[in-house]
Structures are given as C-alpha cells and as structure tokens.
Coordinates of C-alpha atoms in Angstrom, one line a residue:
Chain A
X1 CA 97.5 99.8 122.6
X2 CA 100.9 101.4 122.4
X3 CA 100.7 103.3 119.2
X4 CA 103.9 105.2 120.1
X5 CA 105.9 102.0 119.9
X6 CA 108.2 103.1 117.1
X7 CA 109.0 106.5 118.5
X8 CA 109.3 105.0 122.0
X9 CA 111.9 102.4 121.0
X10 CA 114.4 105.1 120.1
X11 CA 114.3 106.2 123.8
X12 CA 114.0 102.8 125.5
X13 CA 116.4 100.9 123.3
X14 CA 115.3 97.5 122.0
X15 CA 112.2 97.1 124.2
X16 CA 108.8 96.9 122.6
X17 CA 106.5 97.5 125.5
X18 CA 106.6 96.8 129.3
X19 CA 106.2 93.1 128.9
X20 CA 109.4 93.0 126.8
X21 CA 111.2 94.9 129.6
X22 CA 109.9 92.4 132.2
X23 CA 111.0 89.4 130.1
X24 CA 114.5 91.0 129.8
X25 CA 114.7 91.5 133.5
X26 CA 113.4 88.0 134.2
X27 CA 116.1 86.5 132.1
X28 CA 118.7 88.4 134.0
X29 CA 117.5 86.6 137.1
X30 CA 119.1 83.6 135.4
X31 CA 116.5 81.1 136.6
X32 CA 113.8 79.5 134.5
X33 CA 110.7 81.6 134.1
X34 CA 108.5 79.3 136.2
X35 CA 110.7 79.9 139.2
X36 CA 111.1 83.6 138.7
X37 CA 110.4 85.8 141.7
X38 CA 107.7 88.2 140.8
X39 CA 108.5 90.3 143.8
X40 CA 112.1 90.7 142.7
X41 CA 110.9 91.3 139.1
X42 CA 108.5 94.1 140.3
X43 CA 111.3 95.7 142.2
X44 CA 113.7 95.6 139.3
X45 CA 111.1 97.0 137.0
X46 CA 110.4 99.9 139.3
X47 CA 114.1 100.6 139.7
X48 CA 114.5 100.5 136.0
X49 CA 111.7 103.0 135.6
X50 CA 113.2 105.2 138.2
X51 CA 116.5 105.3 136.4
X52 CA 114.7 106.4 133.2
X53 CA 112.9 109.2 135.0
X54 CA 116.2 110.4 136.4
X55 CA 117.2 110.8 132.8
X56 CA 114.0 112.7 132.1
X57 CA 112.8 110.4 129.4
X58 CA 109.2 110.7 128.5
X59 CA 107.3 107.5 129.3
X60 CA 104.3 106.0 127.6
X61 CA 101.3 105.4 129.8
X62 CA 101.6 101.7 129.3
X63 CA 104.8 101.6 131.3
X64 CA 103.2 103.4 134.2
X65 CA 100.1 101.2 134.2
X66 CA 102.4 98.2 134.4
X67 CA 104.3 99.8 137.3
X68 CA 101.1 100.5 139.2
X69 CA 100.0 96.9 138.8
X70 CA 103.3 95.5 139.9
X71 CA 103.3 97.7 143.0
X72 CA 100.0 96.2 144.0
X73 CA 101.1 92.7 143.1
X74 CA 104.4 93.0 145.1
X75 CA 102.6 94.3 148.2
X76 CA 100.1 91.4 148.0
X77 CA 102.8 88.8 147.5
X78 CA 104.7 90.1 150.5
X79 CA 101.7 89.5 152.8
X80 CA 101.4 86.2 154.6
X81 CA 99.3 83.7 152.6
X82 CA 96.1 84.0 154.6
X83 CA 96.0 87.8 154.2
X84 CA 96.7 88.0 150.5
X85 CA 94.0 88.9 148.0
X86 CA 93.1 85.5 146.5
X87 CA 93.8 86.6 142.9
X88 CA 97.3 87.8 143.7
X89 CA 98.9 84.3 143.3
X90 CA 96.9 83.7 140.2
X91 CA 98.1 87.1 138.7
X92 CA 101.7 86.2 139.5
X93 CA 101.3 82.9 137.8
X94 CA 99.6 84.6 134.8
X95 CA 102.5 86.9 134.5
X96 CA 105.0 84.0 134.4
X97 CA 102.9 82.3 131.7
X98 CA 102.8 85.5 129.6
X99 CA 106.5 85.9 129.9
X100 CA 107.0 82.3 128.9
X101 CA 104.7 82.7 125.9
X102 CA 106.5 85.8 124.8
X103 CA 109.8 84.1 125.1
X104 CA 108.6 81.2 123.0
X105 CA 107.3 83.6 120.3
X106 CA 110.7 85.4 120.4
X107 CA 112.5 82.1 119.8
X108 CA 110.1 81.3 117.0
X109 CA 110.8 84.7 115.4
X110 CA 114.5 84.0 115.7
X111 CA 114.0 80.6 114.2
X112 CA 112.2 82.2 111.2
X113 CA 114.9 84.8 110.9
X114 CA 117.5 82.1 110.6
X115 CA 115.6 80.3 107.8
X116 CA 117.1 80.5 104.3
X117 CA 115.0 83.4 103.3
X118 CA 113.9 84.3 99.8
X119 CA 116.0 87.2 98.3
X120 CA 118.6 86.5 101.0
X121 CA 119.8 82.9 100.9
X122 CA 117.6 81.7 98.1
X123 CA 117.3 83.9 95.0
X124 CA 114.4 83.6 92.6
X125 CA 114.7 83.7 88.8
X126 CA 116.0 87.2 88.1
X127 CA 114.9 87.6 84.5
X128 CA 111.4 85.9 84.6
X129 CA 110.1 85.5 81.1
X130 CA 106.5 86.5 80.3
X131 CA 105.0 83.6 78.6
X132 CA 102.7 84.2 75.7
X133 CA 98.9 84.0 76.2
X134 CA 96.8 82.1 73.7
X135 CA 93.2 83.2 73.7
X136 CA 90.8 80.4 73.1
X137 CA 87.8 81.8 74.7
X138 CA 84.8 83.0 72.6
X139 CA 84.9 86.5 71.2
X140 CA 82.0 88.6 72.3
X141 CA 80.7 92.0 71.2
X142 CA 77.2 93.5 71.4
X143 CA 75.2 95.6 69.1
X144 CA 75.4 98.8 71.2
X145 CA 79.2 98.7 71.2
X146 CA 79.2 98.2 67.4
X147 CA 76.7 101.0 66.8
X148 CA 78.5 103.2 69.3
X149 CA 81.8 102.7 67.4
X150 CA 80.1 103.8 64.2
X151 CA 78.5 106.8 65.8
X152 CA 81.8 107.9 67.3
X153 CA 83.5 107.6 63.9
X154 CA 80.6 109.4 62.1
X155 CA 80.5 112.3 64.5
X156 CA 84.3 112.6 64.3
X157 CA 84.1 112.6 60.6
X158 CA 81.4 115.3 60.7
X159 CA 83.6 117.4 63.0
X160 CA 86.5 117.0 60.7
X161 CA 84.3 118.4 57.9
X162 CA 83.2 121.4 59.9
X163 CA 86.8 122.5 60.2
X164 CA 87.0 123.0 56.5
X165 CA 83.8 125.1 56.3
X166 CA 83.9 128.9 56.6
X167 CA 83.1 130.3 60.0
X168 CA 79.4 130.2 60.9
X169 CA 77.3 133.2 59.9
X170 CA 75.3 134.3 62.9
X171 CA 72.5 136.8 62.9
X172 CA 72.7 138.8 66.1
X173 CA 69.4 139.9 67.7
X174 CA 70.4 143.6 67.2
X175 CA 70.9 143.1 63.4
X176 CA 67.6 141.1 63.3
X177 CA 65.7 143.9 65.1
X178 CA 67.0 146.5 62.7
X179 CA 66.4 144.3 59.7
X180 CA 62.8 143.3 60.6
X181 CA 61.8 146.7 61.8
X182 CA 62.8 148.3 58.5
X183 CA 61.1 145.7 56.3
X184 CA 57.9 145.3 58.3
X185 CA 55.4 147.6 56.6
X186 CA 51.5 147.8 56.3
X187 CA 49.0 146.2 58.6
X188 CA 49.2 142.6 57.3
X189 CA 50.5 139.6 59.1
X190 CA 53.9 138.4 57.9
X191 CA 55.6 135.1 58.6
X192 CA 58.7 135.7 60.6
X193 CA 60.6 133.2 58.4
X194 CA 60.2 135.6 55.5
X195 CA 62.6 138.0 57.1
X196 CA 65.4 135.5 57.7
X197 CA 68.6 135.9 55.7
X198 CA 69.2 133.3 53.0
X199 CA 71.2 130.9 55.1
X200 CA 71.2 127.4 53.8
X201 CA 72.8 125.6 56.7
X202 CA 70.2 124.2 59.1
X203 CA 72.0 125.3 62.2
X204 CA 72.6 128.9 60.9
X205 CA 68.9 129.1 59.9
X206 CA 67.7 127.9 63.3
X207 CA 70.1 130.4 65.0
X208 CA 68.7 133.2 62.8
X209 CA 65.2 132.2 63.6
X210 CA 66.0 132.4 67.3
X211 CA 67.5 135.9 66.9
X212 CA 64.5 137.0 64.8
X213 CA 62.1 135.8 67.6
X214 CA 64.1 137.7 70.2
X215 CA 64.0 140.8 68.1
X216 CA 60.2 140.5 67.6
X217 CA 59.7 140.0 71.3
X218 CA 61.7 143.1 72.0
X219 CA 59.6 145.1 69.4
X220 CA 56.4 143.7 71.0
X221 CA 57.6 144.8 74.4
X222 CA 58.1 148.3 73.0
X223 CA 54.5 148.2 71.6
X224 CA 55.7 148.4 68.0
X225 CA 54.4 145.0 66.8
X226 CA 52.2 142.1 67.8
X227 CA 52.9 138.4 67.5
X228 CA 50.8 135.4 66.7
X229 CA 51.4 131.6 66.7
X230 CA 48.3 129.7 65.6
X231 CA 49.6 126.4 67.0
X232 CA 52.4 125.2 69.2
X233 CA 55.7 124.9 67.3
X234 CA 54.0 126.2 64.2
X235 CA 55.1 129.2 62.2
X236 CA 55.2 132.7 63.9
X237 CA 53.4 135.7 62.4
X238 CA 54.2 139.3 63.1
X239 CA 52.5 142.7 62.2
X240 CA 53.2 146.3 62.9
X241 CA 50.8 148.0 65.3
X242 CA 49.3 151.3 64.3
Chain B
X1 CA 143.3 68.1 85.9
X2 CA 143.8 67.1 89.5
X3 CA 140.9 65.9 91.6
X4 CA 141.0 69.2 93.5
X5 CA 141.0 71.3 90.4
X6 CA 138.0 69.2 89.2
X7 CA 136.1 69.9 92.4
X8 CA 136.9 73.6 92.1
X9 CA 135.6 73.7 88.6
X10 CA 132.4 71.9 89.6
X11 CA 131.9 74.4 92.4
X12 CA 132.5 77.4 90.1
X13 CA 130.0 75.9 87.6
X14 CA 127.3 75.8 90.4
X15 CA 128.1 79.4 91.3
X16 CA 127.9 80.6 87.7
X17 CA 124.7 78.6 87.2
X18 CA 123.1 80.3 90.3
X19 CA 124.5 83.7 89.3
X20 CA 123.1 83.6 85.8
X21 CA 119.8 82.2 87.0
X22 CA 119.3 85.0 89.6
X23 CA 120.6 87.9 87.5
X24 CA 117.9 90.2 86.0
X25 CA 120.2 90.9 83.1
X26 CA 122.6 89.0 80.9
X27 CA 126.1 89.1 82.4
X28 CA 129.4 89.4 80.5
X29 CA 132.5 87.5 81.4
X30 CA 133.9 90.4 83.4
X31 CA 130.8 90.6 85.5
X32 CA 130.8 86.9 86.1
X33 CA 134.5 86.9 87.0
X34 CA 133.8 89.6 89.6
X35 CA 131.7 87.1 91.5
X36 CA 133.4 83.8 90.8
X37 CA 137.0 85.1 91.1
X38 CA 139.8 85.1 88.7
X39 CA 141.4 81.8 89.8
X40 CA 138.9 79.9 87.6
X41 CA 139.1 79.1 83.9
X42 CA 135.8 80.9 83.2
X43 CA 135.6 80.1 79.5
X44 CA 135.8 76.3 80.3
X45 CA 133.2 76.6 83.1
X46 CA 130.8 78.4 80.8
X47 CA 131.3 75.9 78.1
X48 CA 130.6 73.0 80.5
X49 CA 127.5 74.7 81.8
X50 CA 126.2 75.4 78.3
X51 CA 126.8 71.7 77.4
X52 CA 124.9 70.6 80.5
X53 CA 121.9 72.6 79.4
X54 CA 122.1 71.6 75.7
X55 CA 118.8 70.0 74.6
X56 CA 117.1 70.9 77.9
X57 CA 114.0 73.1 78.3
X58 CA 116.3 76.0 79.1
X59 CA 119.5 76.9 77.3
X60 CA 122.5 79.0 78.2
X61 CA 122.7 81.6 75.5
X62 CA 125.5 84.0 74.7
X63 CA 124.6 87.3 73.1
X64 CA 126.4 90.6 72.8
X65 CA 124.9 91.7 76.1
X66 CA 126.4 88.6 77.8
X67 CA 125.4 85.2 79.1
X68 CA 121.8 84.4 80.1
X69 CA 119.4 81.4 80.5
X70 CA 116.5 81.4 78.1
X71 CA 113.7 79.0 77.5
X72 CA 114.4 76.8 74.4
X73 CA 112.8 78.4 71.3
X74 CA 111.1 75.2 70.2
X75 CA 108.9 75.3 73.3
X76 CA 107.6 78.8 72.8
X77 CA 104.3 77.7 71.2
X78 CA 103.7 75.0 73.8
X79 CA 104.4 77.3 76.7
X80 CA 101.6 79.7 75.8
X81 CA 99.1 80.0 78.6
X82 CA 95.7 79.2 77.3
X83 CA 93.0 81.7 78.2
X84 CA 89.5 80.4 77.8
X85 CA 87.7 83.4 79.2
X86 CA 85.4 85.2 76.8
X87 CA 87.0 88.4 75.5
X88 CA 85.6 91.5 73.9
X89 CA 86.3 92.6 70.4
X90 CA 89.0 95.3 70.6
X91 CA 88.1 98.8 69.8
X92 CA 90.0 98.7 66.6
X93 CA 88.2 95.6 65.5
X94 CA 84.8 97.0 66.4
X95 CA 85.5 100.3 64.5
X96 CA 86.7 98.4 61.4
X97 CA 83.7 96.1 61.5
X98 CA 81.4 99.1 62.0
X99 CA 82.7 100.8 58.9
X100 CA 82.4 97.7 56.9
X101 CA 78.9 97.1 58.1
X102 CA 77.7 100.6 57.4
X103 CA 79.6 101.4 54.2
X104 CA 79.8 98.0 52.5
X105 CA 81.2 97.1 50.1
X106 CA 84.4 99.0 51.1
X107 CA 88.1 98.8 50.4
X108 CA 90.8 99.0 53.1
X109 CA 91.6 102.5 51.9
X110 CA 88.0 103.6 52.4
X111 CA 88.1 102.1 55.9
X112 CA 91.2 104.0 56.6
X113 CA 89.7 107.2 55.3
X114 CA 86.8 107.0 57.9
X115 CA 88.9 105.8 60.8
X116 CA 92.0 107.9 60.2
X117 CA 94.1 104.7 60.5
X118 CA 94.3 101.7 58.3
X119 CA 93.0 98.4 59.9
X120 CA 95.9 96.2 60.8
X121 CA 96.4 92.8 59.3
X122 CA 95.7 91.2 62.7
X123 CA 92.3 93.0 62.9
X124 CA 91.3 91.9 59.4
X125 CA 92.5 88.4 60.1
X126 CA 90.5 88.2 63.3
X127 CA 87.3 89.4 61.6
X128 CA 87.8 87.0 58.8
X129 CA 88.5 84.1 61.2
X130 CA 85.4 84.9 63.2
X131 CA 83.5 84.8 59.9
X132 CA 82.1 88.3 60.3
X133 CA 83.4 89.7 57.1
X134 CA 84.1 88.3 53.6
X135 CA 85.5 89.7 50.3
X136 CA 82.9 91.0 47.9
X137 CA 84.8 91.2 44.7
X138 CA 87.2 93.9 43.6
X139 CA 86.8 97.6 43.0
X140 CA 87.4 98.6 39.4
X141 CA 90.0 101.2 40.1
X142 CA 93.8 101.0 39.6
X143 CA 95.2 98.2 41.8
X144 CA 91.7 96.5 41.9
X145 CA 91.5 96.5 45.7
X146 CA 89.4 93.9 47.5
X147 CA 85.9 95.1 48.5
X148 CA 84.7 93.9 52.0
X149 CA 81.3 93.3 53.3
X150 CA 79.6 91.5 56.2
X151 CA 78.4 87.9 56.3
X152 CA 75.2 86.3 57.4
X153 CA 77.1 85.2 60.5
X154 CA 77.6 88.9 61.2
X155 CA 73.8 89.3 61.5
X156 CA 73.6 86.3 63.7
X157 CA 76.5 87.5 65.9
X158 CA 74.8 90.8 66.7
X159 CA 71.2 89.4 66.7
X160 CA 70.1 91.4 63.6
X161 CA 67.5 90.1 61.2
X162 CA 68.8 92.3 58.4
X163 CA 71.3 95.1 57.7
X164 CA 68.4 97.5 57.7
X165 CA 68.1 96.9 61.5
X166 CA 71.4 98.8 62.0
X167 CA 70.3 102.2 63.4
X168 CA 71.5 105.2 61.4
X169 CA 73.1 108.2 62.9
X170 CA 70.6 110.5 61.0
X171 CA 67.6 109.0 62.8
X172 CA 69.1 110.1 66.1
X173 CA 70.2 113.5 64.9
X174 CA 66.7 114.3 63.8
X175 CA 65.4 113.3 67.2
X176 CA 68.1 115.1 69.0
X177 CA 68.4 118.4 67.1
X178 CA 65.2 119.0 65.2
X179 CA 63.2 119.8 68.3
X180 CA 59.9 118.4 69.5
X181 CA 58.2 118.6 66.1
X182 CA 60.2 115.6 65.0
X183 CA 59.9 113.8 68.2
X184 CA 56.7 111.9 67.4
X185 CA 58.0 110.3 64.3
X186 CA 61.6 109.9 65.6
X187 CA 60.5 107.9 68.6
X188 CA 58.7 105.4 66.5
X189 CA 61.7 104.9 64.3
X190 CA 63.9 104.5 67.2
X191 CA 61.7 101.8 68.8
X192 CA 61.9 99.7 65.7
X193 CA 65.7 99.7 65.5
Chain C
X1 CA 107.9 52.1 79.9
X2 CA 108.0 52.0 76.1
X3 CA 110.4 54.0 74.1
X4 CA 107.7 56.4 73.0
X5 CA 106.4 57.0 76.5
X6 CA 110.0 57.6 77.5
X7 CA 110.3 60.3 74.8
X8 CA 107.1 61.9 75.8
X9 CA 108.1 62.1 79.5
X10 CA 111.4 63.6 78.5
X11 CA 109.6 66.2 76.4
X12 CA 107.2 66.9 79.3
X13 CA 110.2 67.3 81.6
X14 CA 111.7 69.9 79.2
X15 CA 108.5 71.8 79.1
X16 CA 108.0 71.8 82.9
X17 CA 111.6 72.9 83.3
X18 CA 111.2 75.8 80.9
X19 CA 107.9 76.8 82.5
X20 CA 109.3 76.9 86.0
X21 CA 112.5 78.6 84.9
X22 CA 110.4 81.4 83.3
X23 CA 108.4 82.1 86.4
X24 CA 109.9 83.9 89.4
X25 CA 106.8 82.9 91.5
X26 CA 106.0 79.3 92.4
X27 CA 103.5 77.5 90.2
X28 CA 101.2 74.9 91.6
X29 CA 100.5 71.6 89.8
X30 CA 97.2 72.9 88.5
X31 CA 99.0 75.8 86.7
X32 CA 101.6 73.5 85.4
X33 CA 99.1 71.0 84.1
X34 CA 97.3 73.8 82.3
X35 CA 100.3 74.2 80.1
X36 CA 101.7 70.7 80.0
X37 CA 98.3 69.0 79.6
X38 CA 96.8 66.3 81.7
X39 CA 98.0 63.3 79.7
X40 CA 101.3 63.4 81.7
X41 CA 102.2 61.8 85.0
X42 CA 103.1 65.3 86.3
X43 CA 104.2 64.1 89.8
X44 CA 106.7 61.8 88.3
X45 CA 108.0 64.4 85.9
X46 CA 108.5 66.9 88.8
X47 CA 110.2 64.4 90.9
X48 CA 112.7 63.5 88.1
X49 CA 113.3 67.2 87.5
X50 CA 113.9 67.9 91.1
X51 CA 116.4 65.0 91.2
X52 CA 118.2 66.3 88.2
X53 CA 118.8 69.6 89.9
X54 CA 119.8 68.1 93.3
X55 CA 123.2 69.4 94.3
X56 CA 123.3 72.0 91.5
X57 CA 123.6 75.8 91.9
X58 CA 119.8 76.0 91.4
X59 CA 117.3 73.7 93.1
X60 CA 113.7 72.8 92.4
X61 CA 111.8 73.6 95.6
X62 CA 108.4 72.4 96.5
X63 CA 106.0 74.1 99.0
X64 CA 102.3 74.5 99.4
X65 CA 102.8 77.6 97.2
X66 CA 103.9 75.4 94.4
X67 CA 107.1 74.5 92.6
X68 CA 109.9 77.0 92.0
X69 CA 113.6 77.1 91.1
X70 CA 115.7 78.9 93.8
X71 CA 119.4 79.2 94.1
X72 CA 121.1 76.9 96.5
X73 CA 121.3 78.5 100.0
X74 CA 125.0 77.6 100.4
X75 CA 125.9 80.0 97.6
X76 CA 124.1 83.0 99.3
X77 CA 127.2 84.8 100.5
X78 CA 128.8 84.9 97.1
X79 CA 125.5 85.9 95.4
X80 CA 124.7 88.7 97.9
X81 CA 125.0 91.5 95.4
X82 CA 123.0 90.0 92.6
X83 CA 119.5 90.5 94.1
X84 CA 119.1 94.1 95.1
X85 CA 116.0 93.5 97.1
X86 CA 117.0 91.9 100.3
X87 CA 115.1 93.5 103.1
X88 CA 115.6 92.5 106.7
X89 CA 112.4 92.1 108.7
X90 CA 112.5 94.0 112.0
X91 CA 112.3 92.1 115.2
X92 CA 108.8 93.5 115.7
X93 CA 107.8 92.3 112.3
X94 CA 109.3 88.9 112.8
X95 CA 107.6 88.5 116.2
X96 CA 104.2 89.6 114.8
X97 CA 104.7 87.2 111.9
X98 CA 105.5 84.4 114.3
X99 CA 102.4 85.0 116.4
X100 CA 100.3 85.0 113.2
X101 CA 101.9 81.9 111.9
X102 CA 101.4 79.9 115.1
X103 CA 98.0 81.3 116.3
X104 CA 96.3 81.8 112.9
X105 CA 93.7 82.9 112.3
X106 CA 94.3 85.7 114.8
X107 CA 93.1 89.2 115.5
X108 CA 95.3 92.2 116.2
X109 CA 94.1 92.2 119.8
X110 CA 95.2 88.6 120.2
X111 CA 98.7 89.5 118.8
X112 CA 98.8 92.4 121.3
X113 CA 97.9 90.0 124.1
X114 CA 100.9 87.8 123.3
X115 CA 103.5 90.6 122.6
X116 CA 102.2 93.1 125.2
X117 CA 102.0 95.7 122.4
X118 CA 99.8 96.0 119.4
X119 CA 101.5 95.6 116.0
X120 CA 102.0 99.0 114.5
X121 CA 100.5 100.0 111.3
X122 CA 103.9 100.1 109.7
X123 CA 104.6 96.5 110.7
X124 CA 101.3 95.2 109.4
X125 CA 101.8 97.2 106.1
X126 CA 105.2 95.7 105.6
X127 CA 104.0 92.1 106.1
X128 CA 101.0 92.7 103.8
X129 CA 103.2 94.4 101.2
X130 CA 105.6 91.4 101.2
X131 CA 102.6 89.2 100.7
X132 CA 103.4 87.2 103.8
X133 CA 100.0 87.7 105.6
X134 CA 96.4 88.1 104.4
X135 CA 93.0 88.7 106.0
X136 CA 91.1 85.5 106.7
X137 CA 87.6 86.8 107.4
X138 CA 86.4 88.3 110.6
X139 CA 86.0 87.1 114.1
X140 CA 82.3 86.9 115.2
X141 CA 82.7 89.0 118.3
X142 CA 81.7 92.6 118.9
X143 CA 83.5 94.9 116.5
X144 CA 84.0 91.9 114.1
X145 CA 87.8 92.3 114.0
X146 CA 89.8 91.1 111.0
X147 CA 91.4 87.7 111.4
X148 CA 94.9 87.3 110.0
X149 CA 96.8 84.3 108.6
X150 CA 99.9 83.5 106.6
X151 CA 100.0 83.1 102.8
X152 CA 101.6 80.4 100.6
X153 CA 104.2 83.1 99.9
X154 CA 105.1 83.0 103.6
X155 CA 106.2 79.4 103.0
X156 CA 108.2 80.2 99.9
X157 CA 109.7 83.2 101.7
X158 CA 111.1 81.1 104.6
X159 CA 111.8 78.0 102.6
X160 CA 109.1 75.9 104.3
X161 CA 107.2 73.3 102.4
X162 CA 104.1 73.6 104.7
X163 CA 103.1 75.0 108.0
X164 CA 103.9 71.6 109.5
X165 CA 107.5 72.4 109.0
X166 CA 107.3 75.0 111.8
X167 CA 108.6 73.5 115.1
X168 CA 105.8 73.2 117.6
X169 CA 105.7 76.2 119.9
X170 CA 106.1 74.0 122.9
X171 CA 109.5 73.1 121.6
X172 CA 110.5 76.7 122.0
X173 CA 109.1 76.7 125.5
X174 CA 111.4 73.8 126.5
X175 CA 113.8 74.7 129.2
X176 CA 111.7 77.7 130.2
X177 CA 110.2 75.8 133.1
X178 CA 113.1 73.4 133.8
X179 CA 114.0 72.9 137.4
X180 CA 110.9 74.6 138.8
X181 CA 110.7 72.5 141.9
X182 CA 114.4 73.0 142.8
X183 CA 114.3 76.8 142.3
X184 CA 110.9 77.3 144.0
X185 CA 110.8 81.1 144.7
X186 CA 113.0 82.8 147.2
X187 CA 110.1 85.0 148.4
X188 CA 107.4 82.4 148.6
X189 CA 105.4 83.7 145.6
X190 CA 106.8 81.0 143.3
X191 CA 105.8 78.1 145.6
X192 CA 102.4 77.6 143.8
X193 CA 104.0 77.2 140.4

C-alpha cells in the first residue's frame, strides 16, 4: 500500500502511484492500449524515474518495485520467443489489461465529475423546515423511576432544610475523654450513654457516642478504665479501675 | 410587453424561484437583484411568482427579513410526523406525579414548594389526559385552589394494589443509617414494598 | 374522477408539495405515505406534482433515495454563491468512488488492485462524511475485510435515479482496444494481444 500517496503527489505532480505513471506514458504512445509496446513503456518509465533521481526527489518504494519488475519484463520480452519465460507474455498482457481498466475507471470518474452534482449544479432546499412530531405511542413509566423521582425530591428538600439549621455540634474525642474521665467515679459500671451531651439530633448523638467510645478505648489502653458490652450492638458499660 | 421581454421575465421568475428555494435565509429585494440583475422589473416578477404559488402547499411570503417560501399554515397540523414509539414520562411529569402520589391531596402551589418549580400546564394536561391524576375538591384557603390526587388508573399503571405499596423514604433511611440493629426489621419491610 | 375525489387529490398534492419542500433530504414513498395517509394514489399525485414543476426554477427529482426538490441545473452558474457548501471531490476521491460504484461490494484491497494505490484514509473519510459510501458487511476471506458500497445519497448527489443510470464500464473501455490488429506491437510483445 502506498500510504504516502498524498505527500508523494506534491513531488510527482498529478500521479497517484506507478500504475498512473505508466498509463500516462502509454497514452503518450498514442496507440490504443492493446497495441502498446510494453518494452517501450518499460524504457520510458525507467527514463522518467532516472530524470526524477537526477532532481534528487525521494521515491516511494512502490515506484522502485515497479521499476525492477519492468526491467525483468523488458529483458524477457526482448528474448526470442522460445527462450522467454512463459509467464512474460502473460504479464505483459496483464499490464495492458490493468492499464485499460484504470483508464476506464478514470473515464467513469470524469463522467461522475461532470454530472449535475448536488450543492454545485443542483441546490437543495436551503431553509428546510422542521416538521412537528405528533406522539401517538403509549406513554410508559415504571415504579422505580416514580419512586426514584420522589426520593430525589425528598432528599433535596431535606438538604434544603439542613442549610437553615445551626452548624452541627460535634463532640471531639479529646473533649469526650476529659468529660468522661472527670465524671467517672466509684467502682460501679456506668452506661456510656449517660455521659453523652444532651444532643437531640440523631446524627449528633451518634457522632458523640462514637467520640465517647474512642475516648473510653484510649482510657482502657492507659489502664484507667475497663469496658464491657454484654451483647453485640448493645449498650456499652464503663468503670474506673482501682 | 414584447415577446422577448416576456421570455426574459419568465426566465427571471425561474431564477428568483430557485434562488429563494435554495437560500437558507429570507432575501430582501436588494439581495435578489444582486443575483437576478437590475434589468428586470423585480417587483413584477415577485408578484407573479407569489401568484403562482397562491393556494399551493407552499407560499411565497414577504416579511421584514425579506422574501421566503414557507409551507402553507393550514397544512401545519397535517404535516406533523406521527411517532408511534412508546415514550417515557418526562422527568418533570414524573416528579409532579410523585409529589401528587406521596402528598395527596395537594395544590399546585404545594407541588411547586417541593419541586422548586411549578408544574407546567402541559405536564398537568398530560397527567390528566393519561388519567393518572384527578381533582379532589378545593382547599379552603383564599383562592380555593384545586386539590389533586391520583386515580385508580394510577395504581394500575404502576402495578400497585394500593397507595400503601409506595415505598417511603423513611423505611430506607432506617435501613441505611440506623446500623445493623435495624437491619432485621428493615429488610422485611423492604421486601414487602 | 368525481368532483370530490378531485378535490381530495388536489389537497394531497398540496400536502406532498409542502412536505417535500420542507425537507432538504429526499423522502421515499413510505415516508410520504406516513404523513399523507394510505388512502391516496401517491404515485399519481407525485407524477402530477413533478409535471407541474417541469421547466420551473425548481424541479421534483426522483431517485432510489426518494423524491426531492432541487434547483434546475441550468441555473447553477447564477446561483453559485447561494450554497456555501460546494466541495470539489479530488481526482483520487472520484476514482475511488467510481471503483466502489462499479465493483460494489468491494474491499479496499480490490480498490487498490484497480487503481494501483490504496485509497488513503483521508479519501475514505471524505466519502464517508459526505454519506456517499457505506460499509456493506465483510468479505469472508482471511482478515474479513470490510466491503464498501454506495448509498442512496450517492444517487442524489450525482443526480442519478438508480445505479442503472451509470453507463456500463465497457462503454468507457471502448476505443481503448481499437485497431489492435493493425497496430500489432513494434517489438513483437504485442503480437499475442
């Protein structure tokens, strides 16, 4: 594949690939393509290539592969018939056919080019109007989307209310530690909840409980208190060690 | 008018017709003259062209922006493309319906208070047309606004046997935030919803 | 035809006229029938409409892509500045398009075999973007290359009513082989032709 086609054309003029060059040279022989002399064509191609190299133009590999093949083909065709490689005549004929096919495609392309093209000779409606759409299909909705809509609204409403509340009161573990340590007296078990500040908001209470637990764990680590929880997720009890 | 003048006018009419057809915008007479040339009685050409299209499916219209072809207004309704594909309730309609379902009976103002925006006329009309909501009397406050509620068809539409089947946000909040203690009971509630 | 039928046909003609005027893209008879309804002899209506516009600045064209109004080609020179989108196809693009049109469905490798060079990415992109070609499945050979073909828009673009409007490729080859016997190669290699 000649990927460099576009870049290459700048250097080689209007040719898209070696076959294109050969077709152009063949047409300069001014005979029909079936009667074209492949030997002459090969020589013209090689001469053309030489002239490019003289101008130090970079050549794509494709052009050199074609050159190598033509050198071989020419040498074969110049031999007397009995000594030629049997495929040489076939190859020469194949080349003529390919050139004829390319020429036909080129003429077809020119024919297309000359058609009255859209946006060139035939203009479409410039200000197309968007026609209205009338929906007659059934309307569908499912329960999850209805419930989802409600939950989104409810949560948004809740958030809206939080903005109006005073900032959350949080009980830091340091405060909790000091508070519990000062109030924890005697040798009896006390429920941790008894030490919590009188927060009414659920979230603030839960946060304070967490801070209280952290404080108690720290006190236990220091050997100041011991902790007890009779059942999982049940109330926590704390008492001072002797 | 000589025969030649006649042919010229006819040719100018074709050109103006094509020009106005292909132009993305309306064209004023100056812009048309720039294409057609000044040797033509443009006003007469436009008049002839407008007359030719009178009563057709397309009309030549003149506005302040200029001349343009437009489909005849009486065809607008018939030209609508019919779309028979199922379509989902819009988000606005779903939200409005959800507020009515959960808070019924409610007034439009109460719906607006929850959603932040009032339901549009089109949304209310659609829900009414679908038979999902119905008026439930009036609220005895100044202005006596209509109270809205859901219909039996609403239950049908969403496959509910009663309004109690609608899951409440609180059930989920308990399950989500109250920790594992609440989980046992919360799960059972959820399954029934 | 009764008077009433006559009026109905006239009304259908107006409706089809408006519909086709409003659409920059061709509409096929199915799309037209979706708006006009099936109770109308659509083919006859379209025929009458096309006849009405014959010789005007705007013509009703028919192709496999459907029906569309287009400006008359003879006015092109004077309308050149109205449409700002004319884009010339490069020779490489036109040749590639010609190979696809004649040999479809065809792979890139097959296009390369004819032209001696593979179509570049830029050329394929341009043809795709203009909606002139489209993939037509894959060829069941190793690598399963994409097969390419032309679209209905290709017909509209070049003002063809169907692919049958393309001259046969052999017609373009005419003259290429003329006088073979007389010219029989100067160096002997042409003798076998």
